[in-house]
Short mmCIF file of C-alpha atoms and ligand atoms in Angstrom, two decimals:
data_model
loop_
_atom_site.label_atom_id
_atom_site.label_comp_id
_atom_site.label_asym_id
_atom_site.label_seq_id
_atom_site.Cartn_x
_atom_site.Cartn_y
_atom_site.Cartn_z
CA UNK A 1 11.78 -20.62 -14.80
CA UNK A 2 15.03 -19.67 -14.60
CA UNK A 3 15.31 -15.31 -13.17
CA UNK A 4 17.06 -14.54 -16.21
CA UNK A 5 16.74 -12.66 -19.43
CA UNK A 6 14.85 -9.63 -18.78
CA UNK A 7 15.15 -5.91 -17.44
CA UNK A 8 16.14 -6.32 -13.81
CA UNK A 9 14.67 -3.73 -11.35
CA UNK A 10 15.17 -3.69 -8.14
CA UNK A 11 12.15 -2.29 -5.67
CA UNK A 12 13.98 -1.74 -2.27
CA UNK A 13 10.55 -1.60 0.51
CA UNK A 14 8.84 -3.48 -2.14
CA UNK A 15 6.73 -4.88 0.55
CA UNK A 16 5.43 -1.74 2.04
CA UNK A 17 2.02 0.18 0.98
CA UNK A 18 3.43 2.03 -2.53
CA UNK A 19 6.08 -0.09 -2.80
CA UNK A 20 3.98 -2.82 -3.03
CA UNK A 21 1.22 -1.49 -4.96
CA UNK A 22 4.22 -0.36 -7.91
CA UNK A 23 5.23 -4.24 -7.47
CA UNK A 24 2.00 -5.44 -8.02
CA UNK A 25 1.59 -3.20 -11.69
CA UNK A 26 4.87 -3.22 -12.94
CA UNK A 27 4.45 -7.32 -13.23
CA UNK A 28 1.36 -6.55 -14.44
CA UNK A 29 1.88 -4.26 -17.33
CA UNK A 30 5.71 -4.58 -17.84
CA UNK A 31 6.07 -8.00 -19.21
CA UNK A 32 9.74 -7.87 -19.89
CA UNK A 33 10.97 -6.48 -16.04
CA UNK A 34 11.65 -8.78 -13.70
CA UNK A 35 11.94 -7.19 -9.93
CA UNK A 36 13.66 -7.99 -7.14
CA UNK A 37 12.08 -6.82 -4.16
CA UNK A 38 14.54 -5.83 -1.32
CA UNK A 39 12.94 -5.36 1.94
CA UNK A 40 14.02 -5.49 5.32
CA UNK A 41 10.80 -6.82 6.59
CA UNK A 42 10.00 -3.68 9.85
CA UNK A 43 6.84 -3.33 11.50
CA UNK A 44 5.24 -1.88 8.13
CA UNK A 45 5.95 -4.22 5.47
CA UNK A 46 3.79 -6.81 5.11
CA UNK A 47 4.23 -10.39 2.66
CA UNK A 48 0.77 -10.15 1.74
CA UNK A 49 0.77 -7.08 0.34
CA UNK A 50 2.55 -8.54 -2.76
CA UNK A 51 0.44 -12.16 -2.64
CA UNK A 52 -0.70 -11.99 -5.70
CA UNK A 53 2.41 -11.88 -7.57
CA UNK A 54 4.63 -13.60 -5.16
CA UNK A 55 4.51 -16.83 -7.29
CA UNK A 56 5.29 -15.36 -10.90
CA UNK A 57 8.65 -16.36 -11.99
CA UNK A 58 9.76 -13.16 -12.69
CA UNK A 59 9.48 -11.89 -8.97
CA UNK A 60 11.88 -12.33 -6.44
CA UNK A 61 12.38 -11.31 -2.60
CA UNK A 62 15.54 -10.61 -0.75
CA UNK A 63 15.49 -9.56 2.95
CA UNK A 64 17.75 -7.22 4.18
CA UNK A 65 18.27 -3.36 4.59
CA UNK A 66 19.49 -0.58 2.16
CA UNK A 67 21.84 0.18 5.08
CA UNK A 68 23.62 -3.33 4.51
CA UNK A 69 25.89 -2.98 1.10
CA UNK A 70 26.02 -6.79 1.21
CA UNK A 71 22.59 -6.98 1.17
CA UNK A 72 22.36 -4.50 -2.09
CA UNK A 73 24.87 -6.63 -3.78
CA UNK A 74 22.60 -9.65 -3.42
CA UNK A 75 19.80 -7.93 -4.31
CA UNK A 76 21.24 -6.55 -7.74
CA UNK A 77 23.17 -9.83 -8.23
CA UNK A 78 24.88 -9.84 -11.46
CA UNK A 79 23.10 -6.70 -12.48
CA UNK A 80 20.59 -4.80 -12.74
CA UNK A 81 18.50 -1.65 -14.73
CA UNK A 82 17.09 0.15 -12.26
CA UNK A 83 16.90 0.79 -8.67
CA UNK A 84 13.84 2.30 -7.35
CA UNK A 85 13.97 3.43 -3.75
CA UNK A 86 10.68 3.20 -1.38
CA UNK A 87 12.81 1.82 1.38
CA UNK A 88 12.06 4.16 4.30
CA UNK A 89 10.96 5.02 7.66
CA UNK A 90 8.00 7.38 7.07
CA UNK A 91 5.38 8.08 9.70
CA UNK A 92 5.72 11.56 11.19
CA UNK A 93 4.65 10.90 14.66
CA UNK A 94 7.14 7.77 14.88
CA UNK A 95 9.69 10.58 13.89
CA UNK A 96 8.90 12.58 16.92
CA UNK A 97 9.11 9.65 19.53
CA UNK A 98 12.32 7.94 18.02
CA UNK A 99 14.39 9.92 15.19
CA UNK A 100 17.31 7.99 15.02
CA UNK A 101 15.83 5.51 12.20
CA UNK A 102 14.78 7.61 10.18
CA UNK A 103 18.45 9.18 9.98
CA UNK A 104 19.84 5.94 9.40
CA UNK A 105 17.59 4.47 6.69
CA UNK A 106 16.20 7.48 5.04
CA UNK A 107 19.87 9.44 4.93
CA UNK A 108 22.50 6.73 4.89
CA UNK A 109 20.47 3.65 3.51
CA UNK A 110 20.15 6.01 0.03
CA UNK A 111 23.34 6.92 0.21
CA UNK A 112 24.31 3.02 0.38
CA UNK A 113 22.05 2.54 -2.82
CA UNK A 114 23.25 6.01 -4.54
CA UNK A 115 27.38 3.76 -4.18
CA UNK A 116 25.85 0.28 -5.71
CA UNK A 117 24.32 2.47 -8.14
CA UNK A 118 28.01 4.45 -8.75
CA UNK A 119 29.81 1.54 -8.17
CA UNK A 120 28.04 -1.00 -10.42
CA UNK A 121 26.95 1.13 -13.40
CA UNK A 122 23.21 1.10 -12.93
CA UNK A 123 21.48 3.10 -15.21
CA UNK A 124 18.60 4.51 -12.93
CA UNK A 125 18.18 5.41 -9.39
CA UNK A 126 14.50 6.53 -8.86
CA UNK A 127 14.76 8.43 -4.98
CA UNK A 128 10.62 8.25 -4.25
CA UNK A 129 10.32 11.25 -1.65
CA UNK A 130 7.72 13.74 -0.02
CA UNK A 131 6.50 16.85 -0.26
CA UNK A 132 7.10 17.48 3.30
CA UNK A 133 10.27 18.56 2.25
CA UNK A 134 8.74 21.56 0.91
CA UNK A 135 7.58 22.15 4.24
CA UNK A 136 4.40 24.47 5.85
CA UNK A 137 3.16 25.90 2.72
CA UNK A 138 0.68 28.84 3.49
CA UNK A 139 -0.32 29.62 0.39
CA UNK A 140 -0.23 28.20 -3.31
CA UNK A 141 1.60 25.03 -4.26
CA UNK A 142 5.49 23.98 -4.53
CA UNK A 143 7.21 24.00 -7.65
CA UNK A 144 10.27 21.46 -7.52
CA UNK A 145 12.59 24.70 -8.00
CA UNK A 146 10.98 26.08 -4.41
CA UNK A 147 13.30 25.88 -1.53
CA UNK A 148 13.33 22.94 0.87
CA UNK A 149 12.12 23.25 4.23
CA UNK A 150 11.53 20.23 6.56
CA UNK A 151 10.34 20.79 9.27
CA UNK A 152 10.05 17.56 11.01
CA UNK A 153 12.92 14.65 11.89
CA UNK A 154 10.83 12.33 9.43
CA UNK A 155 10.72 15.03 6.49
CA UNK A 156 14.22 16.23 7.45
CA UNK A 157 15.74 12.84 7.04
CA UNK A 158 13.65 12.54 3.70
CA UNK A 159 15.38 15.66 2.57
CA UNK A 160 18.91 14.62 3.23
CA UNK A 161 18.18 11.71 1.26
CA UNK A 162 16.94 13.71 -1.43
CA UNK A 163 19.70 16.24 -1.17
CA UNK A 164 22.15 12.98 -1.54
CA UNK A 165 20.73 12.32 -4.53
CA UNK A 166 21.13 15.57 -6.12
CA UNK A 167 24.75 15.41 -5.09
CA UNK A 168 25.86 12.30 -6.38
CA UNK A 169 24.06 13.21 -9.91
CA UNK A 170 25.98 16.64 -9.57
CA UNK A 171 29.55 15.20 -8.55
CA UNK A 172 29.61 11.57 -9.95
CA UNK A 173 27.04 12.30 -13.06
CA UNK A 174 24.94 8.91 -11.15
CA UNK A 175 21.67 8.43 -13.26
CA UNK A 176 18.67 10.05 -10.62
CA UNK A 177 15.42 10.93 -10.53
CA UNK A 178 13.38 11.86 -7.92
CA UNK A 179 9.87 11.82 -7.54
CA UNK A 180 7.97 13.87 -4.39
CA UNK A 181 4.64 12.44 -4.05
CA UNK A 182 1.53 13.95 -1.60
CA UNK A 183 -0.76 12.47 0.73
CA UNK A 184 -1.16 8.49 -0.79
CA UNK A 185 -4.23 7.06 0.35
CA UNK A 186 -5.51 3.45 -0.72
CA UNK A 187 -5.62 -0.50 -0.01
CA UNK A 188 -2.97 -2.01 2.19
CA UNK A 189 -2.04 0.82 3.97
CA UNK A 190 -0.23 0.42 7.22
CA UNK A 191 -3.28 2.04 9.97
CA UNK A 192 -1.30 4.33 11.65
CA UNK A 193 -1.76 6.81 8.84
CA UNK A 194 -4.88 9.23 9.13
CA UNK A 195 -7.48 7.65 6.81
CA UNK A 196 -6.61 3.40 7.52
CA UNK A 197 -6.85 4.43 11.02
CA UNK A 198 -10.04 6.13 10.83
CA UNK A 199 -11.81 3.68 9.01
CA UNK A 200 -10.16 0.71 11.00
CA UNK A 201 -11.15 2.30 14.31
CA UNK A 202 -14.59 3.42 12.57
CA UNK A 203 -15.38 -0.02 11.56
CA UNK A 204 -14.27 -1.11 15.37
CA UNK A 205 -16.84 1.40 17.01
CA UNK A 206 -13.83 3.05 18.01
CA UNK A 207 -13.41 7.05 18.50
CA UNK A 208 -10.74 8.56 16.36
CA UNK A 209 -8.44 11.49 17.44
CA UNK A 210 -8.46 14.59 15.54
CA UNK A 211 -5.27 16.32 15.82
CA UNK A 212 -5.32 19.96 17.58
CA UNK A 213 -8.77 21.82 15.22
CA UNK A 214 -8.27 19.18 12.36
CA UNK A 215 -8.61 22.20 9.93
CA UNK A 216 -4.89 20.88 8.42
CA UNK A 217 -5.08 20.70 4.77
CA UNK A 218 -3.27 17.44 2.76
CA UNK A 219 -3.12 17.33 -1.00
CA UNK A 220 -4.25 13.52 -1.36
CA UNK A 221 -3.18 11.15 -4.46
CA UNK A 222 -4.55 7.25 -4.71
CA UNK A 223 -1.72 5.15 -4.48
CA UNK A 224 -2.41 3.56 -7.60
CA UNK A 225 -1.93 7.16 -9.44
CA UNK A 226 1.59 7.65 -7.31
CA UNK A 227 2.77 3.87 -8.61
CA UNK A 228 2.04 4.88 -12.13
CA UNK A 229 3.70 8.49 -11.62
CA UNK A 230 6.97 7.23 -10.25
CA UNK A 231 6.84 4.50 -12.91
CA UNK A 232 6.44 6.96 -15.97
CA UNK A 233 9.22 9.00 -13.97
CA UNK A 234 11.62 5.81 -14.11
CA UNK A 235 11.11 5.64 -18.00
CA UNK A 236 10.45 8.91 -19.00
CA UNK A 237 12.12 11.56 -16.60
CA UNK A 238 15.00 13.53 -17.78
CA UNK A 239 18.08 12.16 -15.57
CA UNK A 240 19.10 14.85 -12.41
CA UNK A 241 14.97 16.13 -11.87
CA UNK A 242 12.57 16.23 -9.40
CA UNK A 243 8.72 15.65 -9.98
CA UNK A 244 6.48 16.36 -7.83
CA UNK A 245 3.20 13.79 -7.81
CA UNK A 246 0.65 16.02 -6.68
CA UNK A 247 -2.96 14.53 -6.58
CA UNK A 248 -4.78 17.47 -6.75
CA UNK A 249 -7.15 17.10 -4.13
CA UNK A 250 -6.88 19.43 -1.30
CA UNK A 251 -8.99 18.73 1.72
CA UNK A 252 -9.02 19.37 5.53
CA UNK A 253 -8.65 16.49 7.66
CA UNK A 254 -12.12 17.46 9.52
CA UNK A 255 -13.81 16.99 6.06
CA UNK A 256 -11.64 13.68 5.33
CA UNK A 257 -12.96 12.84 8.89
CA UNK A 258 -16.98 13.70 8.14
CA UNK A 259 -16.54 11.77 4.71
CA UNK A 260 -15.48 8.64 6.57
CA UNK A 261 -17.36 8.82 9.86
CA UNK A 262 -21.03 8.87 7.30
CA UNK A 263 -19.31 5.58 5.24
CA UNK A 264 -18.88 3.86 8.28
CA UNK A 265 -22.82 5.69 9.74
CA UNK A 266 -20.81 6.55 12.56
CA UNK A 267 -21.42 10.27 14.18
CA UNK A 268 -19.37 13.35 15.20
CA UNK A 269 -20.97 13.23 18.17
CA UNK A 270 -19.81 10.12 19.57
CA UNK A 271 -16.83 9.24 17.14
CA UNK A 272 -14.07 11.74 17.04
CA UNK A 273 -11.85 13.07 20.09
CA UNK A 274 -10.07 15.91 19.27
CA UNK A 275 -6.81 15.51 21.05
CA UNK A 276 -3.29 17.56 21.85
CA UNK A 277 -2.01 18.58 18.12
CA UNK A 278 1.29 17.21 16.87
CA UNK A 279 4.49 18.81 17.71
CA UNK A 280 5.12 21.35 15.30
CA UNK A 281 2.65 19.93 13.02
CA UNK A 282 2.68 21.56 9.37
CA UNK A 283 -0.49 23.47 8.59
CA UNK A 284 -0.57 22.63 4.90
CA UNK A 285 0.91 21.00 1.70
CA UNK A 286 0.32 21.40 -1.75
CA UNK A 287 1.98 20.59 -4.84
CA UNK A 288 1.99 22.21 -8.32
CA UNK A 289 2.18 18.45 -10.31
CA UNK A 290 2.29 20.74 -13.55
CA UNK A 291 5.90 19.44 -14.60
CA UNK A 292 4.92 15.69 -14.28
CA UNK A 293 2.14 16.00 -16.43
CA UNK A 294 3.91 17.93 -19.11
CA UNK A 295 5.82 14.56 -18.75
CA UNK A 296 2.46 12.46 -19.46
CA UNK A 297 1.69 11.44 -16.01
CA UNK A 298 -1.90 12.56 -14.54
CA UNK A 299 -3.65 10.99 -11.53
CA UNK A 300 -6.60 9.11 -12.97
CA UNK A 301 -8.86 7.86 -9.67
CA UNK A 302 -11.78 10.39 -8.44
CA UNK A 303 -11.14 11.09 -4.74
CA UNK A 304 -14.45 10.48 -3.87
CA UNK A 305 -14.59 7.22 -5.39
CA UNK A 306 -11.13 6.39 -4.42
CA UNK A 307 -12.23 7.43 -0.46
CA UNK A 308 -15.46 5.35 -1.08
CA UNK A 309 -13.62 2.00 -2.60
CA UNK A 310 -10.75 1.80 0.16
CA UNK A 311 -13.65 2.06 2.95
CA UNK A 312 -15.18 -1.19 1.30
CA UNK A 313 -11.39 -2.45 0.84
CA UNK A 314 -11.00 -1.97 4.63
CA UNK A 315 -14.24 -3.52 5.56
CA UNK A 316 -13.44 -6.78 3.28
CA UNK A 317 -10.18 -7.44 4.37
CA UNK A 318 -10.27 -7.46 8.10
CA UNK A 319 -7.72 -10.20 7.58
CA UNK A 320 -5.44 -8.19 6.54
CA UNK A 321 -5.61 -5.30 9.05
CA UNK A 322 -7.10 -6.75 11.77
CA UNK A 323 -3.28 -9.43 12.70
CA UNK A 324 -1.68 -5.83 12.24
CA UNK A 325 -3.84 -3.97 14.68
CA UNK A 326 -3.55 -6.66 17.37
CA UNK A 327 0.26 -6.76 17.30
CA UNK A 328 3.13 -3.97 17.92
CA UNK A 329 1.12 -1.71 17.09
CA UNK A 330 -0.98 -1.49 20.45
CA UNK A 331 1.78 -0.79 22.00
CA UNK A 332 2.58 2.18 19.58
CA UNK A 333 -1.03 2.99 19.87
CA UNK A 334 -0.82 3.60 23.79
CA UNK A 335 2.40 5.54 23.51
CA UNK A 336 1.47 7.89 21.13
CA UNK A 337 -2.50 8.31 22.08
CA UNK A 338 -2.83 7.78 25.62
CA UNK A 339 -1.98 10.89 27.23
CA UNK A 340 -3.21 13.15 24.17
O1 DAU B 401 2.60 14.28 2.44
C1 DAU B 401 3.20 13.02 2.19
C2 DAU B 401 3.38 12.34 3.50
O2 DAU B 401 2.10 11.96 3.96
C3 DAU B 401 4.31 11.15 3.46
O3 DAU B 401 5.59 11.58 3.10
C4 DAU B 401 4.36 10.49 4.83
O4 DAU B 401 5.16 9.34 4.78
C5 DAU B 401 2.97 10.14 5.27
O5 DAU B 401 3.02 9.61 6.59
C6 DAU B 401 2.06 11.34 5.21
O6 DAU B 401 2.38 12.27 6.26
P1 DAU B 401 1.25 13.01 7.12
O7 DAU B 401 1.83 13.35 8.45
O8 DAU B 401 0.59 14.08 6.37
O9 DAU B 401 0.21 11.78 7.24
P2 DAU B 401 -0.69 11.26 8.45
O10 DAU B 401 -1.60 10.23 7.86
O11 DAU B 401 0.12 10.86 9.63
O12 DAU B 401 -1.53 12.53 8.84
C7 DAU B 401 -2.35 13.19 7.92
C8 DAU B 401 -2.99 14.37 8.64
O13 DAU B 401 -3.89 13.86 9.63
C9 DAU B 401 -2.00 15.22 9.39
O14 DAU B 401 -2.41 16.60 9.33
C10 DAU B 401 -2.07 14.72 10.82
C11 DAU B 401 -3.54 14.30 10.94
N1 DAU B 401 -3.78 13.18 11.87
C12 DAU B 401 -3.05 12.04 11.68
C13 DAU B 401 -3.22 10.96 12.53
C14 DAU B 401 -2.42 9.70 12.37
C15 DAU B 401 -4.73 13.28 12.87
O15 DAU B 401 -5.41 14.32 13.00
N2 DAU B 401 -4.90 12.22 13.72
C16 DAU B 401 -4.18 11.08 13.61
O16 DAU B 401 -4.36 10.16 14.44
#
């Protein structure tokens, strides 16, 4: 079938964990969008995360990186809607070895995407950020009118992205929205992140390491919840805002840890190393989602069932994780574990 004839969005990181998981829904419940997913294929996107929609006509991959203009210009083609942006580096502790990435793609690959959007009269940019740019927050919850204040090279680099944004809808009038989500937790999540790794290494009979007293608080949000937030953002967001996708549950990572350590009938005892904290690690986030749902967005999946269903997820698809695990990242695993 010919890739014609329909609302053209393009999903740059399309193949990464919400990327992915927006690819897979939007071609399920948008029948007249077809996507274009532009990815440049690092260690954290994955082809199979999109499987089961890789063979509808109305999908259509291009690899390459936001950095590359060419590669934008082949992605949008003759032209497109939308451009929604989860094209970025985003693990914290990679931030800390090696910041330089996250500079390039998180700060100048949206500002590459923010000129294709200027220069070939797309009508929405969606900029899907963090709420580490809030930074620490020691009591109460962000409002998107609260100042920013990253705190680490990852969540700096998301903010200068974000602050790009801003500008180009403040100078050139460019279409924006942008969307700060919290903690996303759910299937086809790349294991570094706290909960994939837990229950990957759980599963394995495999201690996992507890960050400084673990009592850290994240807001967490199933990913399927932040997919439909950023896409009732892209169609009904008022042009130049910020919405913050808060999921509204608020947990330590100790209890995060307890809840997946009795799924897996693994023990404290014998399964969890509490190890050097991260540098400068932020004590807690939390997000007031109040504007988002005056919007008509609300996150929808129970956190205890959502914890419950990606442990089963997990344990069914050690085909998925399991090539992933046995790959770079050992390598990353040693560097960033072994003297902690
Ligand atoms: O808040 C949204 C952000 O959530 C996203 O913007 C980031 O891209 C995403 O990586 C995530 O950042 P965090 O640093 O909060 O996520 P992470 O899963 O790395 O860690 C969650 C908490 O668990 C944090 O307090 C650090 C702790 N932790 C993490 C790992 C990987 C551990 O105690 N041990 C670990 O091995």
């Amino acid at each position: 079938m010919a890739f014609v004839g329909q609302r053209h969005w393009i999903v740059t990181g399309g193949l990464g964990f919400i990327g992915s998981a927006f690819v897979r829904m939007v071609l399920r419940d948008r029948t007249d969008v077809r996507v274009t997913v532009l990815d440049a294929m690092t260690y954290a996107a994955n082809p199979e995360n999109v499987r089961e929609v890789a063979g509808d006509p109305r999908y259509r991959f291009v690899r390459g990186d936001i950095c590359d203009a060419a590669a934008v210009r082949e992605a949008i083609g003759d032209e497109a809607a939308a451009i929604i942006n989860f094209a970025a580096e985003t693990h914290v502790d990679r931030s800390i070895l090696a910041p330089e990435q996250f500079l390039k793609t998180d700060v100048l690959g949206t500002h590459i995407l923010l000129e294709a959007v200027r220069e070939q009269g797309i009508g929405r940019f969606v900029q899907v950020s963090t709420d580490e740019v809030y930074g620490d927050v020691e009591q109460g919850s962000s409002t998107e009118d609260d100042p920013i204040r990253p705190r680490s090279p990852y969540a700096a680099s998301k903010a200068g992205g974000d602050l790009q944004v801003l500008a180009y809808h403040n100078t050139y009038g460019t279409p924006v929205l942008i969307t700060r989500g919290s903690n996303t937790y759910g299937p086809y999540q790349y294991p570094e992140k706290l909960i994939p790794l837990f229950v990957t290494n759980l599963i394995d009979d495999t201690p996992v390491p507890v960050y400084g007293d673990g009592r850290q608080v994240r807001d967490w949000l199933h990913v399927d919840d932040h997919a439909r937030g950023i896409l009732h953002v892209l169609e009904h967001g008022e042009l130049g805002n910020v919405y913050n996708l808060g999921g509204g549950n608020s947990r330590e990572n100790i209890e995060i840890t307890k809840v997946l350590l009795e799924a897996t009938g693994r023990s404290w005892d014998t399964h969890v190393r509490h190890v050097t904290d991260r540098a400068g690690h932020d004590r807690r986030y939390s997000l007031d989602a109040s504007k988002a749902m005056r919007l008509g967005w609300q996150p929808n999946v129970s956190f205890e069932a959502g914890l419950r269903e990606t442990v089963e997820w997990y344990r069914a698809n050690e085909a998925w994780w399991r090539p992933i695990k046995s790959g770079e990242f050992r390598e990353y695993y040693k560097t960033q574990y072994a003297s902690r």
